Amino acid sequence: MPSRPIDVALKIAKERGLNQTAFAAKLGATSADVSNWKKRGMPADRHLDVAMALGISVDALFAGIPNVVPAPIGGRSIPVISAIQAGMWCEIVDQFQPGDADEYLLTDLELSAHAFALTIRGDSMLPEFNPGDRVIIDPEVAPHPGDFVAAKNGEQEATFKKYRPRGMDAQGNMVFELVPLNDDYPTLRSDIQPIRIVGTMVEHRKYRRAR
């Protein structure tokens, strides 16, 4: 019976029809990464990612192959990209390949192939969104009133704000506002400056802040 977490993970992956390359891609890693883990052991910070990808508990990685392997929960790797990349996402997404991002988030949500994640910067969305929080954005989800969106407002970078529609203009185009939750920042309007919605938030991950 395999004893190391990487050995347990590879055995379960094989039983589910995943070769080493497919297993690595599911984690947002490379086959070379997995080969390195086989030699030196799996890094502790990847245990949760591997467990989620295989639909097992982290404990199962250390307890050997369980007698009953839970059904897969359907993990998916979402690239964490920069605000600049998000601003150009419509142009670069089709060229974006697995492994191009430095970091990935795992989710079991049913999302489009173009979904991505952003790290919240600054304090314009306090108190609900803290710096360092992560949000997953799906470009193929249309926003509803009150949703949070990533948008491009003429700057190079994308911004993250609350979406508030304001009705149609004379040309039949939807006029909307991008509203910060922090009143110290201005609201943006699509009839005053060009704004393009990049995608709608489908998941928000908060992280404990150091005291």
mmCIF file of N, CA and C in Angstrom, residues 17 27 33 76 90 115 120 131 137 163 193:
data_model
loop_
_atom_site.group_PDB
_atom_site.id
_atom_site.type_symbol
_atom_site.label_atom_id
_atom_site.label_comp_id
_atom_site.label_asym_id
_atom_site.label_seq_id
_atom_site.Cartn_x
_atom_site.Cartn_y
_atom_site.Cartn_z
ATOM 1 N N GLY A 17 -8.503 7.198 -14.337
ATOM 2 C CA GLY A 17 -8.169 7.395 -15.738
ATOM 3 C C GLY A 17 -7.308 8.598 -16.025
ATOM 4 N N LEU A 27 -4.339 20.242 -11.546
ATOM 5 C CA LEU A 27 -3.849 21.026 -10.415
ATOM 6 C C LEU A 27 -3.263 22.364 -10.841
ATOM 7 N N ASP A 33 6.596 18.989 -12.443
ATOM 8 C CA ASP A 33 6.335 19.260 -11.024
ATOM 9 C C ASP A 33 6.020 17.954 -10.290
ATOM 10 N N ARG A 76 -11.828 22.233 -10.441
ATOM 11 C CA ARG A 76 -11.422 22.949 -11.651
ATOM 12 C C ARG A 76 -10.423 24.018 -11.255
ATOM 13 N N CYS A 90 -10.409 39.657 -22.814
ATOM 14 C CA CYS A 90 -11.112 39.270 -24.041
ATOM 15 C C CYS A 90 -10.142 39.049 -25.198
ATOM 16 N N ALA A 115 -13.302 31.593 -17.311
ATOM 17 C CA ALA A 115 -13.320 32.133 -15.946
ATOM 18 C C ALA A 115 -11.900 32.388 -15.447
ATOM 19 N N ILE A 120 -8.043 41.127 -4.700
ATOM 20 C CA ILE A 120 -8.516 42.471 -4.391
ATOM 21 C C ILE A 120 -7.345 43.327 -3.907
ATOM 22 N N PRO A 131 -8.385 43.883 1.087
ATOM 23 C CA PRO A 131 -7.190 43.623 0.275
ATOM 24 C C PRO A 131 -6.673 42.209 0.536
ATOM 25 N N ILE A 137 -14.209 35.395 -11.400
ATOM 26 C CA ILE A 137 -15.001 36.141 -12.377
ATOM 27 C C ILE A 137 -15.298 35.248 -13.578
ATOM 28 N N TYR A 163 -22.266 46.557 -9.597
ATOM 29 C CA TYR A 163 -22.959 46.930 -10.836
ATOM 30 C C TYR A 163 -24.354 47.456 -10.502
ATOM 31 N N GLN A 193 -18.154 58.009 -19.231
ATOM 32 C CA GLN A 193 -16.867 57.506 -19.704
ATOM 33 C C GLN A 193 -17.067 56.090 -20.242
#
